[in-house]
Amino acid sequence: MVAPRLVLVLGDQLSPGLSALRAADKDRDVIVMAEVRDEASYVGHHKKKIAFIFSAMRHFAQDLEADGWRVAYSRYDDPETSRSICGELMRRHSEFEANGVLATECGEWRLRQALEACPLAFDILPDDRFIASTKEFHAWAEGRKSLRMEYFYREMRRKTGILMDGEDPEGGKWNYDSENRKPAKQDLFMPSPMRHEPDAITEEVLDLVEREFPDNLGHLRPFWFATDAIAAKRAASKFMREALPSFGDYQDAMLTGERFLYHSVLSVYLNAGLLDPLDLCKRAEDAYRDGNAPLNAVEGYIRQILGWREFVRGIYDMEGPDYTSRNHLGATRDLPGFYWDAETDMTCLREAVTQTMEEAYAHHIQRLMVTGNFALIMGAEPVQVHQWYLEVYADAYEWVEAPNTLGMTQFADGGLLGSKPYASSGKYIDRMSDYCGTCAYDVKKRSEENACPFNSLYWDFLDRNREKLEGNPRMAQMYRTWDRMKDESREATRGRAAQLMQKLEQGERV
Ligand code: FAD
Ligand code: DLZ
Ligand code: SF4
């Protein structure tokens, strides 16, 4: 008898079309799936994230078995299960007297390196669940002075033919973002993401997470994520029908108590492999072509997936494992305690952190302009910010989280991902949300006792980082405004920022 190969399927590789599965032989090979301590604890993941991954893994294993595969599945609480993916592969290798391991390249450098050090013969195949291969991205990036998502996105539109009218973009423009900045109002119809009742498999996993991860952050219940591809597809259909038509208009909006607005809440499924990115883009395009959603909404949605998602994956792969230690602005402060307990008088941060802990979800503008922006302007150490984002969101894997956090929000890569820091005063939050109306702080004030902390911290951020940022043409206007202020006004702003920093450092409530 020919010895079987082991086929590794990781917790974010739950796709029947995975390259390793396509290359495997159903009659001979053994699939290895393992819930292991190292993956579950390389950061202190949110309880809901662990529950989602374990339950989705168990559902996927069940589907593979029903499809005729032999699956060696290791449960977290089985005393035989070893600590790491390599440990499990070694154990299964001797158990099945196997002849090497077939795997799809893993997303994170950390695990890629661990598998390189694992003393087994690996055959590693590219992860072709993305629209651009990493080779394609490298070829596009090579020789360019600066990498801009917009140009890469246009390449992806041409490559896939999505929203194209022959050689031209549908409607004559590549990007309809200028139409996508409406603030939302409480009386709008609010769609909601599809909620799924936990089945017996999920209930068992929830009990396990409660038992094994009692001190991890976040609320475990109510748990309503889909945990298999069929349920995830139903959630995608609901989004396309109910929320996509207004996705563009309210893409940047924030509203008190409205945790999802018109966002899809599908990244958690997409990143684990339960949904396919190209399929989602095509379904959105169909909605436009069938007259069910306007172009600004559909283009905006497709750009997030075909553009941003692919672009950040390319950057992560190209920049290598040391990307996460970058700190261009030399920021060193600790992230305040309210990032965990939401104990702050700032309404915007309280809303964002509360829902993050309860849902393991916040939408893009909350991540970018509230939690990310505050960490940037207060000078938080990027690696701490990175770790926080990797822990708290159910969709967080380093390949997508790190470029967004370190590149997009913290400017820690010096401008590889964005041409200028996403720093902003309270004015932006006030324009795009209803948070400021109920806040203990006054968004119109800068240096007074009750002044919105974002205002003084924003100007102080520019002042502190002048040497590194002043030469950026996109920042010039802000420096001119700062320089035109009266000396007393600048001093008062610095004073208020210093007072806030001191309070944050001493753990006092802000
Ligand atoms: P929607 O608003 O419905 O967007 C549609 C889809 O586009 C998403 O499902 C997602 O797959 C994709 N997308 C949108 N924006 C981005 C982006 N900037 N980068 C990559 N894909 C994008 N996204 C993650 O998937 N995992 C992360 O760990 C993650 N960390 C982030 C950290 C920070 C600091 C910031 C600013 C953004 C982060 N994002 C991350 C990007 C984005 O915020 C989430 O993809 C989005 O909020 C997921 O919710 P949704 O599915 O409702 O998205
Ligand atoms: C995130 C995660 C967690 C919490 N647990 C597991 C696990 O027990 N087994 C597994 O195969 N994968 C898990 N994952 C996802 C991996 O961390 C992910 O595959 C790597 O980070 C590569 O992207
Ligand atoms: Fe946030 Fe400032 Fe508005 Fe309060 S006033 S909600 S702190 S932006």
XYZ file of C-alpha atoms and ligand atoms in Angstrom:
594
model
C 0.000 0.000 0.000
C 1.270 3.530 -0.833
C 1.829 5.624 2.269
C -0.667 8.487 2.673
C 0.328 12.119 2.734
C -0.984 14.364 5.464
C -3.040 17.300 4.188
C -2.929 20.234 6.581
C -6.038 22.399 6.812
C -5.714 25.390 9.163
C -8.454 27.286 10.959
C -8.529 30.003 8.287
C -8.353 27.586 5.359
C -11.898 26.253 5.510
C -12.529 26.242 1.755
C -13.395 23.078 -0.209
C -11.402 24.491 -3.154
C -8.216 24.965 -1.052
C -5.103 24.250 -3.157
C -3.904 21.495 -0.774
C -7.273 19.734 -1.012
C -7.316 20.006 -4.785
C -3.885 18.385 -4.933
C -4.718 15.610 -2.453
C -5.932 12.098 -3.155
C -9.180 11.303 -1.366
C -8.568 7.556 -1.475
C -5.115 7.731 0.034
C -4.379 10.927 1.977
C -5.371 11.984 5.495
C -6.532 15.477 6.345
C -5.101 16.905 9.556
C -7.011 19.573 11.451
C -6.038 20.555 14.971
C -7.235 22.891 17.708
C -3.925 23.707 19.381
C -2.717 25.819 22.258
C -0.098 27.783 20.300
C -2.611 29.057 17.744
C -5.200 29.782 20.377
C -2.785 31.774 22.537
C -0.142 33.567 20.423
C -2.235 36.576 21.412
C -5.113 36.602 23.898
C -7.859 36.253 21.280
C -11.414 37.442 21.993
C -13.540 34.539 23.253
C -15.911 34.851 20.273
C -12.996 34.592 17.825
C -11.788 31.303 19.303
C -15.346 29.934 19.438
C -15.985 30.911 15.817
C -12.765 29.288 14.551
C -13.123 26.062 16.518
C -16.782 25.640 15.599
C -16.161 26.451 11.915
C -13.257 23.954 11.914
C -15.489 21.226 13.388
C -18.254 21.908 10.858
C -15.755 21.863 8.006
C -14.252 18.552 9.189
C -17.736 17.071 9.335
C -18.436 18.209 5.750
C -15.136 16.755 4.534
C -15.929 13.414 6.133
C -19.392 13.419 4.583
C -17.648 14.044 1.282
C -15.555 10.885 1.708
C -12.293 12.283 3.135
C -10.399 10.657 5.980
C -9.974 13.400 8.617
C -7.722 13.224 11.678
C -9.227 15.952 13.865
C -7.618 16.932 17.167
C -9.763 18.615 19.760
C -8.392 21.243 22.111
C -9.320 19.386 25.287
C -8.078 15.971 24.158
C -5.015 15.214 26.332
C -3.331 13.581 23.299
C -3.378 16.865 21.350
C 0.022 18.531 21.322
C 0.760 22.239 21.674
C 1.471 23.213 18.114
C 0.559 22.555 14.498
C 4.013 21.033 13.945
C 3.563 18.826 17.011
C 0.239 17.560 15.686
C 1.668 16.910 12.233
C 4.528 14.904 13.759
C 2.125 12.872 15.872
C -0.153 12.112 12.929
C 2.848 11.408 10.696
C 3.920 8.495 12.843
C 0.340 7.381 13.525
C -0.419 7.022 9.805
C 3.160 6.171 8.731
C 2.736 9.058 6.333
C 4.924 10.234 3.536
C 5.198 14.020 3.954
C 2.765 16.894 4.293
C 0.764 18.736 1.692
C -0.172 22.263 2.783
C -1.485 25.537 1.455
C 0.804 28.407 2.391
C -0.336 29.922 5.657
C -1.253 33.575 5.952
C 0.998 34.601 8.830
C 4.787 34.808 8.848
C 4.814 33.444 12.382
C 3.322 30.122 11.324
C 5.200 30.003 8.014
C 8.420 30.157 10.024
C 7.226 27.520 12.503
C 6.448 25.133 9.646
C 9.818 25.800 8.011
C 11.427 24.647 11.251
C 9.187 21.564 11.481
C 11.239 18.448 10.643
C 8.890 16.904 8.068
C 8.891 16.967 4.256
C 6.435 19.679 3.204
C 4.958 20.363 -0.179
C 3.606 23.911 0.167
C 1.206 25.233 -2.459
C 0.233 28.883 -3.003
C -2.983 30.107 -1.427
C -4.965 30.920 -4.570
C -8.123 31.973 -2.764
C -6.978 35.551 -3.392
C -7.631 37.406 -6.627
C -3.980 38.401 -7.087
C -1.185 35.960 -6.404
C 1.664 37.207 -4.241
C 3.927 36.918 -7.318
C 1.575 39.152 -9.266
C 1.589 41.730 -6.469
C 5.389 41.719 -6.253
C 5.623 42.200 -10.036
C 3.167 45.115 -9.876
C 5.018 46.724 -6.938
C 8.523 46.318 -8.319
C 10.144 49.516 -9.460
C 7.281 51.768 -8.305
C 8.307 54.739 -6.189
C 5.151 54.623 -4.141
C 2.472 51.974 -3.864
C -1.061 53.281 -4.057
C -4.067 51.042 -3.590
C -6.051 52.942 -6.222
C -3.716 51.936 -9.081
C -3.489 48.335 -7.944
C -7.287 48.241 -7.714
C -7.626 49.401 -11.311
C -5.353 46.532 -12.363
C -7.634 44.120 -10.497
C -10.703 45.575 -12.202
C -9.061 45.087 -15.600
C -7.878 41.599 -14.700
C -11.273 40.363 -13.511
C -13.462 42.458 -15.813
C -15.549 43.394 -12.766
C -17.472 46.667 -13.202
C -15.841 47.201 -16.584
C -17.428 48.526 -19.727
C -14.976 47.221 -22.294
C -11.653 48.939 -21.523
C -13.330 51.607 -19.391
C -14.635 51.596 -15.851
C -18.395 51.207 -15.553
C -20.046 54.639 -15.439
C -16.855 56.375 -16.614
C -15.131 56.650 -13.194
C -12.983 54.169 -11.282
C -13.977 55.457 -7.880
C -17.210 56.946 -6.519
C -15.941 57.725 -3.042
C -16.846 61.407 -3.277
C -20.524 60.313 -3.149
C -19.939 58.091 -0.126
C -19.584 60.443 2.827
C -23.091 60.948 4.148
C -23.679 61.012 7.898
C -26.484 58.641 8.965
C -29.598 59.492 10.985
C -31.328 57.461 13.661
C -34.605 57.327 11.699
C -33.124 55.485 8.704
C -34.120 51.894 7.978
C -31.370 49.822 9.596
C -30.632 46.403 8.197
C -28.956 43.959 10.530
C -26.527 41.137 9.912
C -28.056 37.665 9.899
C -27.986 36.059 13.337
C -27.554 32.299 13.562
C -28.702 30.134 16.446
C -25.810 28.024 17.767
C -26.275 24.337 16.880
C -25.074 21.404 19.007
C -21.502 21.638 17.659
C -21.297 25.339 18.441
C -22.849 24.879 21.894
C -20.176 22.299 22.708
C -17.461 24.702 21.563
C -18.966 27.566 23.582
C -18.784 25.407 26.698
C -15.192 24.543 25.872
C -14.206 28.194 25.426
C -15.925 29.121 28.675
C -13.974 26.389 30.456
C -10.572 26.722 28.795
C -10.342 30.478 28.158
C -12.125 32.064 31.147
C -9.727 35.015 31.342
C -9.672 35.938 27.676
C -11.263 39.251 26.818
C -14.709 39.783 25.357
C -18.225 38.452 25.740
C -18.763 34.892 24.557
C -22.560 35.017 24.459
C -24.840 35.752 22.765
C -22.979 34.005 19.936
C -24.623 34.465 16.545
C -21.914 34.016 13.898
C -22.451 31.539 11.079
C -20.045 28.629 11.401
C -20.400 26.903 8.036
C -20.359 27.963 4.412
C -24.085 27.513 3.795
C -25.044 29.784 6.691
C -22.348 32.307 5.724
C -23.779 32.420 2.179
C -27.221 33.119 3.607
C -25.747 36.013 5.578
C -24.127 37.305 2.359
C -27.469 37.149 0.524
C -29.157 39.163 3.273
C -26.427 41.795 3.034
C -26.690 42.035 -0.761
C -30.459 42.401 -0.544
C -30.858 44.748 2.421
C -27.677 46.696 3.100
C -25.627 46.885 -0.093
C -27.877 49.499 -1.760
C -26.956 52.028 0.957
C -23.434 50.723 1.662
C -21.844 53.583 -0.285
C -23.887 56.443 1.109
C -23.217 55.559 4.751
C -19.836 53.857 4.476
C -18.130 56.416 6.725
C -21.045 57.038 9.082
C -21.205 56.221 12.812
C -24.329 56.222 14.989
C -24.805 55.659 18.705
C -26.089 52.143 19.373
C -25.929 51.143 15.685
C -23.117 48.652 15.582
C -23.276 47.509 11.972
C -25.054 50.181 9.920
C -24.835 49.139 6.244
C -21.639 47.126 6.596
C -21.608 43.506 5.516
C -20.097 41.904 8.663
C -18.786 39.198 6.354
C -14.998 39.601 6.858
C -15.097 37.022 9.652
C -16.389 34.408 7.171
C -14.306 35.603 4.255
C -11.021 35.437 6.148
C -11.698 31.918 7.438
C -12.497 30.686 3.929
C -16.268 30.211 4.299
C -16.887 32.805 1.582
C -14.975 33.518 -1.590
C -13.878 37.118 -2.350
C -14.361 36.974 -6.119
C -17.797 35.429 -5.701
C -18.842 38.279 -3.359
C -17.612 40.870 -5.871
C -19.566 39.168 -8.666
C -22.716 39.002 -6.585
C -22.413 42.706 -5.815
C -21.885 43.465 -9.501
C -24.992 41.411 -10.342
C -26.987 43.496 -7.855
C -25.930 46.614 -9.784
C -26.564 45.148 -13.243
C -30.000 43.899 -12.137
C -30.890 47.390 -10.921
C -30.974 46.416 -7.238
C -28.108 48.612 -6.002
C -26.576 51.870 -7.263
C -23.097 52.122 -8.717
C -21.588 54.203 -5.892
C -22.548 51.477 -3.380
C -21.425 48.548 -5.477
C -18.160 50.126 -6.587
C -17.409 51.132 -2.986
C -18.040 47.620 -1.715
C -16.080 45.918 -4.487
C -13.140 48.297 -3.946
C -12.857 47.153 -0.317
C -12.419 43.548 -1.398
C -10.833 43.703 -4.849
C -8.718 46.691 -3.842
C -7.948 47.034 -0.139
C -8.100 43.395 0.915
C -5.831 42.244 -1.896
C -3.521 45.241 -1.522
C -2.858 44.786 2.208
C -2.218 41.086 1.684
C 0.384 41.933 -0.972
C 2.084 44.487 1.286
C 2.227 42.042 4.215
C 3.775 39.344 2.082
C 6.248 41.718 0.451
C 7.424 43.396 3.633
C 8.245 40.219 5.536
C 8.141 39.244 9.199
C 9.733 42.396 10.612
C 6.821 44.582 9.430
C 5.146 44.280 12.820
C 8.094 45.826 14.656
C 8.137 49.068 12.651
C 7.778 52.363 14.496
C 8.498 55.215 12.094
C 7.286 57.907 14.486
C 9.068 56.413 17.518
C 5.857 56.281 19.608
C 6.259 54.690 23.043
C 3.194 55.300 25.212
C 1.062 52.522 26.651
C -2.406 51.969 25.265
C -4.868 53.236 27.916
C -6.896 50.795 30.007
C -10.169 51.974 28.451
C -9.258 50.037 25.299
C -10.249 47.005 27.372
C -12.912 48.193 29.796
C -14.508 51.129 27.884
C -14.274 53.223 31.082
C -13.995 56.624 29.430
C -16.091 59.773 29.168
C -15.400 59.992 25.433
C -18.605 58.738 23.802
C -16.943 57.750 20.523
C -14.343 55.553 22.214
C -16.818 54.125 24.701
C -19.150 53.084 21.874
C -16.354 51.567 19.775
C -14.749 49.634 22.632
C -18.043 48.445 24.158
C -19.244 46.930 20.919
C -15.797 45.503 20.207
C -15.854 43.614 23.484
C -19.450 42.473 23.029
C -19.415 41.623 19.321
C -15.728 41.095 18.400
C -16.672 43.549 15.644
C -16.429 47.247 14.889
C -16.789 48.709 11.430
C -13.982 50.277 9.464
C -14.496 53.917 10.414
C -14.630 53.068 14.111
C -11.378 51.103 13.762
C -9.725 53.813 11.678
C -11.007 57.150 12.935
C -11.849 56.373 16.573
C -9.641 53.686 18.150
C -6.850 53.888 15.543
C -6.806 57.668 15.354
C -6.778 58.113 19.146
C -3.873 55.653 19.548
C -1.957 57.505 16.832
C -2.406 61.034 18.148
C -1.718 60.061 21.772
C 1.537 58.390 20.646
C 0.783 54.761 21.600
C 3.481 52.216 20.842
C 2.493 50.613 17.498
C 3.218 47.045 18.569
C 0.749 47.387 21.453
C -1.878 48.767 19.122
C -1.195 45.919 16.690
C -1.593 43.332 19.417
C -4.879 44.872 20.567
C -6.420 44.726 17.095
C -5.197 41.179 16.562
C -6.846 40.134 19.828
C -10.185 41.859 19.724
C -11.687 41.246 16.273
C -13.098 37.955 15.068
C -11.779 38.688 11.564
C -8.213 39.402 12.707
C -5.307 37.546 11.143
C -1.963 39.258 10.958
C -1.782 39.424 7.140
C -4.798 41.733 7.037
C -4.705 43.302 10.498
C -1.043 44.404 10.598
C -0.972 46.529 7.425
C -4.243 48.150 8.455
C -3.052 48.870 11.988
C 0.619 49.615 11.591
C 0.411 51.035 8.095
C -2.970 52.652 7.713
C -3.646 53.868 11.248
C -0.290 54.247 12.991
C 1.923 55.379 10.081
C 4.486 53.017 11.600
C 5.720 51.941 8.152
C 6.483 55.550 7.204
C 3.896 55.811 4.459
C 4.013 52.553 2.572
C 0.298 51.999 2.907
C -1.101 55.500 3.100
C 0.335 58.732 1.777
C -0.302 60.553 5.058
C -1.228 59.638 8.632
C -4.964 59.221 9.288
C -4.773 61.720 12.140
C -7.787 63.849 12.818
C -9.320 66.139 15.393
C -12.819 65.685 16.818
C -14.266 67.605 13.857
C -14.275 64.561 11.590
C -16.015 62.384 14.199
C -18.558 65.130 14.779
C -19.305 65.369 11.052
C -19.692 61.629 10.535
C -21.498 60.642 13.765
C -23.986 61.664 16.431
C -21.530 60.802 19.225
C -20.461 64.321 20.149
C -23.979 65.445 21.002
C -24.058 63.217 24.089
C -20.386 63.449 25.015
C -19.047 64.857 28.261
C -16.545 66.808 26.171
C -17.123 69.747 23.863
C -15.987 69.001 20.343
C -15.765 72.722 19.525
C -13.203 73.394 22.239
C -9.481 72.728 22.075
C -7.718 73.691 25.284
C -10.370 74.199 27.969
C -11.002 71.731 30.796
C -13.919 70.086 28.952
C -12.377 70.313 25.482
C -12.594 67.228 23.258
C -9.319 65.306 23.816
C -8.987 64.599 20.089
C -8.518 68.312 19.385
C -5.466 69.127 21.472
C -3.929 65.693 20.924
C -4.270 66.133 17.164
C -2.387 69.426 17.070
C 0.152 68.184 19.592
C 0.714 65.120 17.398
C 1.537 67.358 14.437
C 3.767 69.521 16.585
C 5.639 66.551 18.122
C 6.218 64.862 14.791
C 6.990 67.952 12.772
C 10.418 66.782 11.645
C 9.024 63.592 10.119
C 5.777 64.937 8.693
C 6.344 68.527 7.645
C 7.882 67.595 4.303
C 4.750 65.653 3.300
C 2.880 67.845 0.789
C -0.447 66.494 2.039
C 0.334 67.803 5.545
C 1.552 71.251 4.517
C -1.825 72.953 4.883
C -2.220 71.713 8.490
C 1.228 72.975 9.466
C 0.401 76.357 7.942
C -2.777 76.499 10.040
C -0.838 75.571 13.205
C 1.799 78.184 12.469
C -0.836 80.883 11.950
C -2.286 80.310 15.433
C -1.357 82.778 18.151
C 1.495 81.711 20.452
C -0.861 81.658 23.464
C -3.277 79.440 21.616
C -0.539 76.975 20.657
C 0.781 76.962 24.227
C -2.696 76.332 25.642
C -3.166 73.453 23.191
C 0.164 71.908 24.194
C -0.764 72.380 27.844
C -4.106 70.616 27.458
C -2.438 67.763 25.542
C 0.220 67.408 28.261
C -2.475 67.337 30.945
C -4.370 64.602 29.070
C -1.215 62.564 28.517
C -0.418 62.763 32.203
C -3.905 61.599 33.133
C -3.640 58.704 30.682
C -0.242 57.736 32.028
C -1.489 57.763 35.603
C -4.498 55.665 34.680
C -6.943 58.451 35.552
C -10.301 58.541 33.833
C -10.362 60.600 30.645
P -17.446 46.018 5.044
O -17.435 47.446 5.430
O -18.732 45.406 4.704
O -16.423 45.885 3.821
C -16.504 44.846 2.859
C -15.313 43.928 2.906
O -14.164 44.579 2.411
C -14.938 43.426 4.293
O -15.729 42.316 4.636
C -13.454 43.126 4.142
O -13.245 41.814 3.706
C -13.002 44.091 3.060
N -12.276 45.244 3.611
C -12.788 46.460 3.866
N -11.822 47.309 4.252
C -10.680 46.587 4.257
C -9.337 46.907 4.578
N -8.962 48.127 4.955
N -8.432 45.900 4.506
C -8.773 44.666 4.117
N -10.036 44.314 3.801
C -10.966 45.274 3.856
N -10.095 43.677 8.276
C -10.015 42.350 8.470
O -10.587 41.586 7.701
N -9.285 41.845 9.505
C -8.636 42.652 10.382
O -7.992 42.169 11.300
C -8.733 44.057 10.200
N -8.110 44.898 11.053
C -8.221 46.240 10.862
C -7.543 47.095 11.739
C -7.627 48.457 11.565
C -6.874 49.372 12.476
C -8.390 48.991 10.506
C -8.484 50.460 10.307
C -9.045 48.157 9.638
C -8.972 46.775 9.788
N -9.614 45.895 8.910
C -9.490 44.539 9.107
C -10.313 46.395 7.725
C -11.819 46.658 7.908
O -12.019 47.514 8.989
C -12.601 45.366 8.085
O -12.329 44.510 7.005
C -14.090 45.625 8.124
O -14.408 46.514 9.151
C -14.822 44.304 8.299
O -16.192 44.515 8.473
P -17.231 44.227 7.319
O -17.110 42.834 6.844
O -18.554 44.671 7.819
O -16.703 45.188 6.178
C -6.675 31.936 14.929
C -6.640 30.460 15.121
C -6.960 29.921 16.378
C -7.462 30.758 17.502
N -6.861 28.601 16.602
C -6.472 27.776 15.607
C -6.292 26.402 15.826
O -6.440 25.890 16.918
N -5.933 25.634 14.771
C -5.702 26.138 13.545
O -5.395 25.380 12.616
N -5.810 27.464 13.321
C -6.190 28.282 14.314
N -6.268 29.632 14.099
C -5.924 30.159 12.772
C -4.397 30.192 12.597
O -3.832 30.971 13.626
C -4.070 30.727 11.205
O -4.253 29.686 10.309
C -2.668 31.220 11.111
O -2.543 32.366 11.873
C -2.248 31.490 9.683
O -2.939 32.539 9.144
Fe -15.329 61.813 20.663
Fe -14.586 64.365 21.093
Fe -16.932 63.836 19.975
Fe -16.539 63.279 22.544
S -16.528 65.307 21.623
S -17.528 61.954 21.028
S -14.382 62.660 22.527
S -14.913 63.375 19.120
